[in-house]
Short mmCIF file of C-alpha atoms in Angstrom, two decimals:
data_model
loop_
_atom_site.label_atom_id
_atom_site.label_comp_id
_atom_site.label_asym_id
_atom_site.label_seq_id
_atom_site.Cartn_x
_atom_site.Cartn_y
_atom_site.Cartn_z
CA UNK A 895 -24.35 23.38 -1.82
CA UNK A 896 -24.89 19.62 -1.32
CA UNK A 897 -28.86 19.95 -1.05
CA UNK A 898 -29.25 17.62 -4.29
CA UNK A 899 -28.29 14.93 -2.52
CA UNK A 900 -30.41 15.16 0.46
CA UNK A 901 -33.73 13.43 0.70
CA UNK A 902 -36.47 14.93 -0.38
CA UNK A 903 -38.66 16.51 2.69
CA UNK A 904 -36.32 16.73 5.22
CA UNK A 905 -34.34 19.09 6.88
CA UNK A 906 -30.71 19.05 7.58
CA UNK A 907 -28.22 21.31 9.07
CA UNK A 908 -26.04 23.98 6.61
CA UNK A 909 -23.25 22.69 4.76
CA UNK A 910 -20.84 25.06 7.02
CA UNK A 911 -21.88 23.28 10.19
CA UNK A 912 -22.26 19.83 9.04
CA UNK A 913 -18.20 20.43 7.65
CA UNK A 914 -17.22 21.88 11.15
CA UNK A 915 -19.14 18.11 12.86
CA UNK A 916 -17.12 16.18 10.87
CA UNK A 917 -14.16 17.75 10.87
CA UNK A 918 -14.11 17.50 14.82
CA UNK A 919 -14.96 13.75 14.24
CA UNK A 920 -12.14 13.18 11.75
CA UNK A 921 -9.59 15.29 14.41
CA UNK A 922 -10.80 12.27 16.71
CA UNK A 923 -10.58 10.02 13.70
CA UNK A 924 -6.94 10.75 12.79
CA UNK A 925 -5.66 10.22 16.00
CA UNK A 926 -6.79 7.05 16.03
CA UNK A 927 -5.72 6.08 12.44
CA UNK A 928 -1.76 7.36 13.82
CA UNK A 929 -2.13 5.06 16.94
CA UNK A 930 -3.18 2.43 14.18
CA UNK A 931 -0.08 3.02 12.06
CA UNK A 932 2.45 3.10 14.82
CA UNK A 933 1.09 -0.16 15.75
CA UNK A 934 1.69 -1.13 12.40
CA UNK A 935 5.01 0.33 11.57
CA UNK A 936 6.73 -0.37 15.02
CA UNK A 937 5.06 -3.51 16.05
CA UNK A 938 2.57 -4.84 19.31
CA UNK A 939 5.61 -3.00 21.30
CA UNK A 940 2.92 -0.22 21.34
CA UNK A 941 0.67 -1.64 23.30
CA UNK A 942 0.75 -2.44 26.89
CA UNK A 943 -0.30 -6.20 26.01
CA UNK A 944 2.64 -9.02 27.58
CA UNK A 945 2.60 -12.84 28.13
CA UNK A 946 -0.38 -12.30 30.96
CA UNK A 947 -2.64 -10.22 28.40
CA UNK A 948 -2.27 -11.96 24.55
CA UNK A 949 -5.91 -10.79 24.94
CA UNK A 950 -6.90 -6.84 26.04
CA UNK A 951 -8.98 -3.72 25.38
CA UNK A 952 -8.73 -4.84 21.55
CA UNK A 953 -10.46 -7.87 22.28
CA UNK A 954 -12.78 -6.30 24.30
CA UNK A 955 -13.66 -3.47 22.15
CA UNK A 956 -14.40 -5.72 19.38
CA UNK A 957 -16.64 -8.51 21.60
CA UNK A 958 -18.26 -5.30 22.72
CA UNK A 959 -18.86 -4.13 19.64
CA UNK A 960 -19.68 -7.25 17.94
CA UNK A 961 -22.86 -8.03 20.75
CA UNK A 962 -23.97 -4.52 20.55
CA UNK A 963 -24.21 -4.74 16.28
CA UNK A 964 -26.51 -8.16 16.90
CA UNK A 965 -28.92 -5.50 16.66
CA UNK A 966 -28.91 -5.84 13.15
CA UNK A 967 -29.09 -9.42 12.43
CA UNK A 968 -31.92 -9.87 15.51
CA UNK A 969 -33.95 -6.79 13.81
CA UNK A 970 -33.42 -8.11 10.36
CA UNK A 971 -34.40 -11.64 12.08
CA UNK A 972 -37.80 -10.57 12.99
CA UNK A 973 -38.72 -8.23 10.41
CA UNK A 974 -37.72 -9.99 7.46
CA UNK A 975 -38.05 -13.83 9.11
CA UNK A 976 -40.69 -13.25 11.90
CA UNK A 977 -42.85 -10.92 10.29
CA UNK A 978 -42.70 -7.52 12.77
CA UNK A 979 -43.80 -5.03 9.91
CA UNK A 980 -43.21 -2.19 12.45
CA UNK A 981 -39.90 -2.73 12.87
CA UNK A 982 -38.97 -1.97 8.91
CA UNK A 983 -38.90 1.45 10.07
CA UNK A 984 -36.23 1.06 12.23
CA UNK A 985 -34.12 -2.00 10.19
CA UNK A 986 -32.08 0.82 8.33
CA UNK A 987 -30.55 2.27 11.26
CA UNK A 988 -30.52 -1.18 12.66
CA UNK A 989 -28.24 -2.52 9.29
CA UNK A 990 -26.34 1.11 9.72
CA UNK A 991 -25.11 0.20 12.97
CA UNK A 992 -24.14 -3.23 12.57
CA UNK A 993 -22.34 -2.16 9.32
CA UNK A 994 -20.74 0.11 11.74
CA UNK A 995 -19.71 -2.33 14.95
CA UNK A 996 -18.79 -4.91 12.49
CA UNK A 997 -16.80 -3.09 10.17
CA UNK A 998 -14.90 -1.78 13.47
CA UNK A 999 -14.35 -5.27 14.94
CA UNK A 1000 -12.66 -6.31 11.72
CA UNK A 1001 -10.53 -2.94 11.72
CA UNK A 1002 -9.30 -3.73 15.22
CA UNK A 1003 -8.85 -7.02 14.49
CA UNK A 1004 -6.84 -6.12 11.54
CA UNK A 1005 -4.68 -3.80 14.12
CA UNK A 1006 -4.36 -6.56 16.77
CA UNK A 1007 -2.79 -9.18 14.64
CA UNK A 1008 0.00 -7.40 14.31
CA UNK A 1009 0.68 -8.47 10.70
CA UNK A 1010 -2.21 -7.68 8.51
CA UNK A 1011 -0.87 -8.46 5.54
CA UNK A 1012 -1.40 -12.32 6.78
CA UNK A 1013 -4.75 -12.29 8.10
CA UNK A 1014 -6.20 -14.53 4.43
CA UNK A 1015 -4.02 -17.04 6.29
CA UNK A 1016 -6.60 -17.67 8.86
CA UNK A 1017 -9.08 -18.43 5.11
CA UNK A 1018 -6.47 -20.31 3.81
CA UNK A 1019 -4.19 -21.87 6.42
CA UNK A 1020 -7.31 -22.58 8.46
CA UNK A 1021 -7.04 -24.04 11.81
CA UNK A 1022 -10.52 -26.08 11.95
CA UNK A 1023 -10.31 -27.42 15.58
CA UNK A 1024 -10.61 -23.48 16.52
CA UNK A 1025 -13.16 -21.71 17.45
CA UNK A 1026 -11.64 -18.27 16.42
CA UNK A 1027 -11.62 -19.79 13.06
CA UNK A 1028 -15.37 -19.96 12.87
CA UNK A 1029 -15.58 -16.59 14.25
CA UNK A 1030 -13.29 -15.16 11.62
CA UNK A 1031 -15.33 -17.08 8.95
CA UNK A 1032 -18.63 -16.26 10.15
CA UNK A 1033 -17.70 -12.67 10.98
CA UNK A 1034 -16.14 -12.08 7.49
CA UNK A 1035 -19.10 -13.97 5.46
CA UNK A 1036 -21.84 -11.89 8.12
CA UNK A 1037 -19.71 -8.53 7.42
CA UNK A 1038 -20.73 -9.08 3.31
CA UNK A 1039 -24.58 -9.96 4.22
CA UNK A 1040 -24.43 -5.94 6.24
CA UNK A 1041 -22.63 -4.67 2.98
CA UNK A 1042 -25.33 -6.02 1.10
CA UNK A 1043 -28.05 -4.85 3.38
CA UNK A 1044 -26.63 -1.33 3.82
CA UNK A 1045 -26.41 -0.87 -0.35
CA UNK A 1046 -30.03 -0.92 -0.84
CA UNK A 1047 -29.42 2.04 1.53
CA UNK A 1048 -27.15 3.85 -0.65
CA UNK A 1049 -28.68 3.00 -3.95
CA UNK A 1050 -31.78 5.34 -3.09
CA UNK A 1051 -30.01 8.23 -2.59
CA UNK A 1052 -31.38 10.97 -4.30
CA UNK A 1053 -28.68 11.32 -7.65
CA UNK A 1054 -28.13 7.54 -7.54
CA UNK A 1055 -31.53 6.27 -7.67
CA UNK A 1056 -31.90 8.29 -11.02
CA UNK A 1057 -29.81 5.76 -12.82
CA UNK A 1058 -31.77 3.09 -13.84
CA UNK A 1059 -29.88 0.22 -12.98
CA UNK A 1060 -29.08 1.27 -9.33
CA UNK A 1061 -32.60 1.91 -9.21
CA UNK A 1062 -33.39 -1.75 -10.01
CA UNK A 1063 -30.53 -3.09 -8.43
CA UNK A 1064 -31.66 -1.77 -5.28
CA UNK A 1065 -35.00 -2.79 -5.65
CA UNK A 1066 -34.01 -6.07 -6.70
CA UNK A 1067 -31.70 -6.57 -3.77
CA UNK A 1068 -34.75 -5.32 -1.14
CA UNK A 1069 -37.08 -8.00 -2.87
CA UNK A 1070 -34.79 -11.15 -1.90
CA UNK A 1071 -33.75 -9.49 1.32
CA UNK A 1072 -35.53 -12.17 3.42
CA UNK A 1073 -32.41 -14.18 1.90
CA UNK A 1074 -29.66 -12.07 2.93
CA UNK A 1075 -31.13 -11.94 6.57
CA UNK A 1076 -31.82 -15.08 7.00
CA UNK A 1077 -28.20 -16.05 6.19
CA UNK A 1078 -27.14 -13.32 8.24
CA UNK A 1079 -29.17 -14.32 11.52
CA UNK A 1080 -27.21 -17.79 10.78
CA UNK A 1081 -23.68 -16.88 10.76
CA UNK A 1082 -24.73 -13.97 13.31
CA UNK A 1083 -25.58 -17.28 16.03
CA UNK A 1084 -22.37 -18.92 15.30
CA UNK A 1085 -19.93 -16.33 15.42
CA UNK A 1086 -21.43 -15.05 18.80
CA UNK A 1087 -21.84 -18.21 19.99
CA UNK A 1088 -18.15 -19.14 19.26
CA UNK A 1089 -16.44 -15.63 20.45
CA UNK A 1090 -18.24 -17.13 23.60
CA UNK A 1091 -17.50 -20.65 23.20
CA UNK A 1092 -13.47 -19.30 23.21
CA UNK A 1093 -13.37 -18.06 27.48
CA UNK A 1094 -15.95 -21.55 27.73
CA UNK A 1095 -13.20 -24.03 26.33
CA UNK A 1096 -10.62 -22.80 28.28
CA UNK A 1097 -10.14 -25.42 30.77
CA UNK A 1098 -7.24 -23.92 32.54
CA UNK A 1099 -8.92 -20.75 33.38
CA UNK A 1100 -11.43 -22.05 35.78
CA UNK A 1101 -12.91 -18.19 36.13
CA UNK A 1102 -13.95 -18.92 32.19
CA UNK A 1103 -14.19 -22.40 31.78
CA UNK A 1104 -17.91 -23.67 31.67
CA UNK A 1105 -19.60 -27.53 30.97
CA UNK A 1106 -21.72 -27.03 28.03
CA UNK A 1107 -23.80 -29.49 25.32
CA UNK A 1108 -21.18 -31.68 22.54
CA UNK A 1109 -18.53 -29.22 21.97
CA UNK A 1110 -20.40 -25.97 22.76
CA UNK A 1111 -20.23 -24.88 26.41
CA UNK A 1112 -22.65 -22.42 28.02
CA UNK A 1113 -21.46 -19.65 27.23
CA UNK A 1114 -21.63 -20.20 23.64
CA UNK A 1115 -25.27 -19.98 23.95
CA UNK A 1116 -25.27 -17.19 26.09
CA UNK A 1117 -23.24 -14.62 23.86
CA UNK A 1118 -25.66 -15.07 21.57
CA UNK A 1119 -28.29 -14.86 23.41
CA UNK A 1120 -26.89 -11.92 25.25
CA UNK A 1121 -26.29 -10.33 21.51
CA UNK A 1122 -29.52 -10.70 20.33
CA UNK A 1123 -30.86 -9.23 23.15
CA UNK A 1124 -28.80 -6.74 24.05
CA UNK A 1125 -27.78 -5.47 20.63
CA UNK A 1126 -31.48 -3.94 19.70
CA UNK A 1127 -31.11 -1.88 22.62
CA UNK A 1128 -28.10 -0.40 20.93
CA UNK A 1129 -29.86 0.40 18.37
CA UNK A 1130 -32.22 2.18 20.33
CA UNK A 1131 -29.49 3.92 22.27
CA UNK A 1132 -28.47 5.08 18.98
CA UNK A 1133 -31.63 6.10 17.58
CA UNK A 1134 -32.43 8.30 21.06
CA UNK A 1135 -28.44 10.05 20.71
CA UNK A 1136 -29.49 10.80 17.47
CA UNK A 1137 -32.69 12.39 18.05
CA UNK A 1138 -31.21 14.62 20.49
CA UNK A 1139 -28.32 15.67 18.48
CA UNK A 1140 -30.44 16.09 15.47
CA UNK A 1141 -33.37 17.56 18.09
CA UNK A 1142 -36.01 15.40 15.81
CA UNK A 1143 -38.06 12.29 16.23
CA UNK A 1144 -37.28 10.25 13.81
CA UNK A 1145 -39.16 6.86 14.68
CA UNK A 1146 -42.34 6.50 16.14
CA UNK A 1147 -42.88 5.33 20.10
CA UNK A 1148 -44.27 2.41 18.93
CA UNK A 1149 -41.50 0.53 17.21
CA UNK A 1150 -38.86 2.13 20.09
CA UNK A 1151 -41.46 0.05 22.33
CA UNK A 1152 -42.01 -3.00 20.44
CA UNK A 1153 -38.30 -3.78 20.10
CA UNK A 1154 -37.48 -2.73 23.47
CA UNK A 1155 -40.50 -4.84 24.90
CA UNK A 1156 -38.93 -8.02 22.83
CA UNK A 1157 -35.88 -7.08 24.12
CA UNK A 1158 -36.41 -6.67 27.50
CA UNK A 1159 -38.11 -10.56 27.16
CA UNK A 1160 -34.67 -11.68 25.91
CA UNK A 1161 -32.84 -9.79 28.66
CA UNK A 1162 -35.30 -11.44 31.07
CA UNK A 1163 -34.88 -14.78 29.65
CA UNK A 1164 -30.77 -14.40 29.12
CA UNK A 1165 -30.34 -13.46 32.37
CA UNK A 1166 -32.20 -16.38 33.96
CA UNK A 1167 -30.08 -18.88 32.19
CA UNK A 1168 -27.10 -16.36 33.38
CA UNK A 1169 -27.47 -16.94 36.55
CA UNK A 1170 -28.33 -20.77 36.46
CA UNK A 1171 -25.16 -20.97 34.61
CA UNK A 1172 -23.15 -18.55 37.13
CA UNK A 1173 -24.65 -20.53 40.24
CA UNK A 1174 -23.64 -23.58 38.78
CA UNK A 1175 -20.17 -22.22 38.24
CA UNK A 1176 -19.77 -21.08 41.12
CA UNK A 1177 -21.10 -24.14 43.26
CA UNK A 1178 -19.69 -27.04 40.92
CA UNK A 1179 -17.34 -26.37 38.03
CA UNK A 1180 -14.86 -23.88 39.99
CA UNK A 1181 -15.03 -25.66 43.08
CA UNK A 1182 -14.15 -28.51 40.78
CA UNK A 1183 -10.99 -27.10 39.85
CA UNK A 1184 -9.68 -26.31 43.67
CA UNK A 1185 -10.96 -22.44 43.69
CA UNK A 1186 -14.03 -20.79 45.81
CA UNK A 1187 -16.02 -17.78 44.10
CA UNK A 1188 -14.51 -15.65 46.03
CA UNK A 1189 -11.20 -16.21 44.92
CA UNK A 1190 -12.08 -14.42 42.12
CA UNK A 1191 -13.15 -11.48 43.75
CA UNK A 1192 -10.85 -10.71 45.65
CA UNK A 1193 -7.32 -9.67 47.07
CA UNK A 1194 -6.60 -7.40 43.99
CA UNK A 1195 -7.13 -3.68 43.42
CA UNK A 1196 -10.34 -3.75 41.40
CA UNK A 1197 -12.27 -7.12 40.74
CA UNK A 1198 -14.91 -6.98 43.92
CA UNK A 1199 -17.95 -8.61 44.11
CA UNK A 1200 -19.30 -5.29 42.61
CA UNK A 1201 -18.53 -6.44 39.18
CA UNK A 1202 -20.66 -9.57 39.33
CA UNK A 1203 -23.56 -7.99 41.09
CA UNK A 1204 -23.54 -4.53 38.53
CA UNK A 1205 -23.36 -7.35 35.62
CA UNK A 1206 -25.97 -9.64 36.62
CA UNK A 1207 -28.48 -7.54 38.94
CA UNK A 1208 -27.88 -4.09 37.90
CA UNK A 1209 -27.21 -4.18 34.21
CA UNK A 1210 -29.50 -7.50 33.91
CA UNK A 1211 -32.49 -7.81 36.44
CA UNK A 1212 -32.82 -4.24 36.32
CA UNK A 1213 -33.42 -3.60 33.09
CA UNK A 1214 -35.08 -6.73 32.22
CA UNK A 1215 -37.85 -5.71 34.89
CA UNK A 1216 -37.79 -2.00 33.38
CA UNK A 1217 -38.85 -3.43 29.45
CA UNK A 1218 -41.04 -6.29 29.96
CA UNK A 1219 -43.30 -3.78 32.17
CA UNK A 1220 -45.45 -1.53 30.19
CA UNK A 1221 -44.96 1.45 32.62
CA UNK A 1222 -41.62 0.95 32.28
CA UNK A 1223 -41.59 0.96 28.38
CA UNK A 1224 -43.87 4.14 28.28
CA UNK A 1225 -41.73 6.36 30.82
CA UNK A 1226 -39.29 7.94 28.87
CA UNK A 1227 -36.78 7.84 32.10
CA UNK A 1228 -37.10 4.39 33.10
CA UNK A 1229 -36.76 3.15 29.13
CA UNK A 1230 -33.83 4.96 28.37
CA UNK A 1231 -32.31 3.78 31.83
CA UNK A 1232 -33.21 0.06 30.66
CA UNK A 1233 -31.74 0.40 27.22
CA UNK A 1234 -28.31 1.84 29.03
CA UNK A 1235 -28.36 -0.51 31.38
CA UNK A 1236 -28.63 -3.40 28.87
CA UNK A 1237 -26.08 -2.04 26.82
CA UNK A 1238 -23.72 -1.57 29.60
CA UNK A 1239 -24.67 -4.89 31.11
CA UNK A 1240 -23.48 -6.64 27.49
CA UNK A 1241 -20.04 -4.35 28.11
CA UNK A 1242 -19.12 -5.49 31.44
CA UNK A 1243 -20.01 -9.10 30.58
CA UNK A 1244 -17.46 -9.26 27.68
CA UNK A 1245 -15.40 -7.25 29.83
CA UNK A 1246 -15.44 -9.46 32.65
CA UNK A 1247 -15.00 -12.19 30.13
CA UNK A 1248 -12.06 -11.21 28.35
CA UNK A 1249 -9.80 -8.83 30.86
CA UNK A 1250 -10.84 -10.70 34.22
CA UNK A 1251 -10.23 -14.05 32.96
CA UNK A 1252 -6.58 -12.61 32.09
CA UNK A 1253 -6.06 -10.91 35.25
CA UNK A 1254 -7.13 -14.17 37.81
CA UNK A 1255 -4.28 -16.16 38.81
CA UNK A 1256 -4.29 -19.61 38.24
CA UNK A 1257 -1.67 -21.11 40.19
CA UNK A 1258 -0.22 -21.11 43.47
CA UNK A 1259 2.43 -19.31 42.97
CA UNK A 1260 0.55 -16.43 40.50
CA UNK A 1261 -0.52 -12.94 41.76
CA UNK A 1262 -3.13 -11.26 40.02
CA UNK A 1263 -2.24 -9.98 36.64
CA UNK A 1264 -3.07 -6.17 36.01
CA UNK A 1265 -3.51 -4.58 33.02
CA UNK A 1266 -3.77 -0.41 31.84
CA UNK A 1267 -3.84 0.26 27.91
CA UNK A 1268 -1.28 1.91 26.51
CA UNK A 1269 -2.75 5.09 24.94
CA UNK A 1270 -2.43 3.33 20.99
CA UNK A 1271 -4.90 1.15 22.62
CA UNK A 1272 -6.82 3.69 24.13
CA UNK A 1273 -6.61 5.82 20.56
CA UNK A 1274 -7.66 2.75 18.30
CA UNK A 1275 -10.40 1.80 20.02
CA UNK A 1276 -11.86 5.08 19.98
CA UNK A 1277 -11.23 5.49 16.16
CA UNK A 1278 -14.50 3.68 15.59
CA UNK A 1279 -16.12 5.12 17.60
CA UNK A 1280 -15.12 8.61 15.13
CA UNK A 1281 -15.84 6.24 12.12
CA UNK A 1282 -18.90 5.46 13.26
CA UNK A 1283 -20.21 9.04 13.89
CA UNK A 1284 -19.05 10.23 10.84
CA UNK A 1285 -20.93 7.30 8.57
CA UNK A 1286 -24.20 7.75 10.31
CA UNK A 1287 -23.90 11.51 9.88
CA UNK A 1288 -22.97 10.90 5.98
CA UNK A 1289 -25.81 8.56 5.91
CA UNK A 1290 -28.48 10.58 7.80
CA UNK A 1291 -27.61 13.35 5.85
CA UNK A 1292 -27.78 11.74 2.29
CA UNK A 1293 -29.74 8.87 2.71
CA UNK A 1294 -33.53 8.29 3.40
CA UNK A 1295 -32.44 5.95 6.84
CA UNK A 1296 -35.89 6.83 9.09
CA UNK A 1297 -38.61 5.69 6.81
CA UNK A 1298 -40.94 8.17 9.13
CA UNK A 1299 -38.77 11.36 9.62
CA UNK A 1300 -41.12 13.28 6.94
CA UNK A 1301 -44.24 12.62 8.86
CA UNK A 1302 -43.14 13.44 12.19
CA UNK A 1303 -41.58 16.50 11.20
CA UNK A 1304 -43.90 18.06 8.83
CA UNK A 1305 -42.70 21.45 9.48
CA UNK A 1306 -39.44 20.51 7.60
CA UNK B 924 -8.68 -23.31 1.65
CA UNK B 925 -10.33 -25.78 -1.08
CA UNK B 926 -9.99 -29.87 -1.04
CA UNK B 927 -7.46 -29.82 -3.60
CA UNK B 928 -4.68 -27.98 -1.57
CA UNK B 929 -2.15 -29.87 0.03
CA UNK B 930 -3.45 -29.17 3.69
CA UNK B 931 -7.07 -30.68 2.96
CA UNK B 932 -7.82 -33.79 4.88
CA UNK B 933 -11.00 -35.40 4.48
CA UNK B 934 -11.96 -35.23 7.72
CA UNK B 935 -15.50 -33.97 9.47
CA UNK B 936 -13.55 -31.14 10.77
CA UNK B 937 -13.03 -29.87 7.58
CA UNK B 938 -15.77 -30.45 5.52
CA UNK B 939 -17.95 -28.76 8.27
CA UNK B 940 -15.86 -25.73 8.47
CA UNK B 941 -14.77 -25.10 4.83
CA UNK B 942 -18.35 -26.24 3.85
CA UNK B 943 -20.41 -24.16 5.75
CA UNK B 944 -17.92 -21.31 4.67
CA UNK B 945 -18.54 -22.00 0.79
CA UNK B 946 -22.03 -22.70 1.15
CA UNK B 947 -22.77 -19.33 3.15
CA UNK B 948 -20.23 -18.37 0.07
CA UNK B 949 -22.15 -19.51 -2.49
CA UNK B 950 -25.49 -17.99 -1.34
CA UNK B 951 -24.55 -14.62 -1.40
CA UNK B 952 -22.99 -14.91 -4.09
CA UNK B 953 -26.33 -16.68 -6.07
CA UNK B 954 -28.49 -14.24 -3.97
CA UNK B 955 -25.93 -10.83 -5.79
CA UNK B 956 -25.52 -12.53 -9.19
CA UNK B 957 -29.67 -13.00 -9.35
CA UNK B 958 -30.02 -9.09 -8.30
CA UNK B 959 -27.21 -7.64 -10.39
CA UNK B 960 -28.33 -10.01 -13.25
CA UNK B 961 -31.67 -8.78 -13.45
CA UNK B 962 -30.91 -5.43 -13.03
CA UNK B 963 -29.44 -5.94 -16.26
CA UNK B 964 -32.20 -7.70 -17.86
CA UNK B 965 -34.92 -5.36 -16.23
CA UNK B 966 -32.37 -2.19 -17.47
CA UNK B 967 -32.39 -3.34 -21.20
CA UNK B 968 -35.96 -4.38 -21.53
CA UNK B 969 -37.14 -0.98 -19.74
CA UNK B 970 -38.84 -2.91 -17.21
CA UNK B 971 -39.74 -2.18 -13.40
CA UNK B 972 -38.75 1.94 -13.60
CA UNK B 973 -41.59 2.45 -11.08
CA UNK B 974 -41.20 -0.02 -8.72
CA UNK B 975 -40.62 1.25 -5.81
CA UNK B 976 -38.15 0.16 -2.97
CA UNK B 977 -39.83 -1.02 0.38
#
């Protein structure tokens, strides 16, 4: 029925089945959208957010998601800036997912203010001694770069790419693309840096509060650098699901090996400077401020020393060793254990650095603060996860994404 | 917000903020008019049909 707008020498599933994926994903979808709406119509009431938690799972879900799309502007970085050729046949999924995690992290941001209808005031009305207000600028400005790197996308679908101007536009807009990255890997380093520089700054939360360079503390520097090295292994992740699900190969070993190898560098490198900064923490600044690293590990029902140790040595030594070794790039195992790892090492760290920071008490008289979502929490943050599967099934099934799908399946 | 609104102050605060927003602005928005502009162009002289994208 719809075979005139699939790419040309591929294969894709019948119409019948693709319907019945996405109708299961919009089920999914809905749910979330009526979770949005009540949050919406009856007000932050919905969630289980109070004067402990102005942060939550929200905040999470969108730090998480916002590291894990740096994927896109660090692929885009060295394809189009560095010069890895290989790696253009991977940047389309790359650009697909970050269009994806950041086009979620604005939708949950747009349910977590509570009032949508103001959120131009934060344009307008801007608050330039924030740090949230470069993050909404540079998230909104980075948000148009992935629009513009995701139409080129688009354009060469099948029907479209028969009218002539989409046809030029397209190939117009791939020809100053170098441009559009570049801009993007700018705004991509300060709006990670800042969503890190906001736990850094905050000098009355000594479990988040770091020394740093001018006005940037550490952690700045270490969101993006956890982002950019982090977020191609999402991509990766991505690109694996989907072979399975699609039971294909869709890019060759190579590139999967060359980004994960770079990544696994970064990983190595971030998680050096990780645990300077931690010891340093942990032996200066906190101590500093009248509190002993253990203080904030213990005496509450589920921040142990586990969650340091799983972020830093598990989900960071780990799988740094795993990708800057060759065997551990060419196993298929041990890689796809790296990239998890990585992924859910960036997790727990914004995790840690959002929700734990809430929960530690600060004075004498505090207990520690815990927090369970409310299931409007639990539903919105899933809803992109829905939106997500649904756009990269409408764009794997329409759109030429994996430059190298016809040549590794040339019985399609 | 833009220097002629009642809120502006001429400060370093602002003109870092609001100026890297309209200059990131103002690329994208050169970098989109030059593509959509000669799409135009290319469209009515029947130029670049066979280029292909890359």
């Amino acid at each position: 029925m719809d075979s005139a707008l699939i790419p040309k020498g591929v294969k894709r599933c019948p119409t019948w089945q693709f319907a019945l994926w996405i109708g299961a994903a919009g089920a999914v979808l809905l749910w979330g959208v009526f979770a949005m709406l009540l949050c919406w119509f009856k007000g932050l009431n919905q969630t289980n957010m109070n004067d402990s938690y102005g942060f939550a799972l929200w905040i999470w879900a969108d730090l998480a998601v916002i590291a894990l799309g740096g994927g896109a502007f660090f692929t885009g970085f060295l394809r189009y800036i560095v010069g890895k050729d290989e790696l253009k046949n991977i940047i389309n999924y790359a650009v697909l997912i970050g269009f994806i995690c950041y086009s979620s992290a604005l939708l949950i941001l747009a349910i977590d203010i509570g009032q949508p209808l103001r959120g131009w005031f934060i344009f307008w009305h801007a608050n330039v001694h924030s740090m949230l207000t470069e993050v909404a600028f540079c998230l909104t400005c980075y948000f148009v770069v992935l629009t513009i790197e995701y139409v080129p996308l688009i354009l060469e679908n099948r029907q479209i790419d028969k009218v002539p101007f989409f046809h030029r536009l397209g190939h117009n807009m791939h020809e100053i693309m170098a441009v559009f990255a570049a801009t993007g890997a700018f705004l991509s380093f300060f709006h990670q840096g800042s969503l890190g520089g906001v736990p850094g700054v905050l000098f009355g939360r000594p479990f988040a509060y770091r020394e740093g360079i001018f006005i940037w503390p550490w952690t700045f520097f270490l969101y993006t650098w956890s982002a950019a090295a982090c977020g191609p292994c999402f991509t990766i992740l991505v690109t694996w699901i989907t072979e399975k699900i699609t039971k294909k190969k869709l890019v060759k070993q190579n590139v999967i090996e060359l980004l994960a190898k770079i990544s696994g560098w970064m990983i190595g490198t971030y998680i050096i400077a990780k645990i300077i900064d931690t010891l340093y923490w942990a032996k200066v600044t906190a101590p500093a401020a009248g509190f002993n690293l253990m203080d904030f590990y213990s005496n509450n029902p589920f921040y142990g020393i586990w969650i340091l140790i799983l972020e830093i040595v598990i989900c960071g030594v780990v799988p740094a060793l795993i990708l800057i070794t060759e065997k551990g790039r060419k196993n298929p195992v041990t890689l796809m254990t790296g990239i998890i790892l990585a992924v859910l090492g960036a997790c727990v760290n914004r995790w840690v650095m959002v929700l734990q920071v809430m929960a530690v008490p600060v004075l004498t008289f505090e207990s520690w603060a815990m927090y369970y979502p409310s299931w409007q929490e639990v539903a919105t943050t899933i809803l992109p996860v829905a939106y997500g599967v649904i756009l990269i099934s409408l764009s794997y099934r329409y759109l030429p994404v994996f430059p190298q799908e016809q040549e590794l399946n040339p019985e399609a | 917000m833009f220097p002629f609104c009642f809120e502006w102050i001429w400060d370093m605060s602002h003109m870092v903020f609001m100026g890297g927003l309209w200059y990131a602005l103002t690329i994208i928005g050169l970098g989109m008019t030059y593509c959509i502009g000669k799409a135009f162009y290319d469209t009515y002289m029947d130029k670049g049909k066979d280029d292909h994208n890359h």
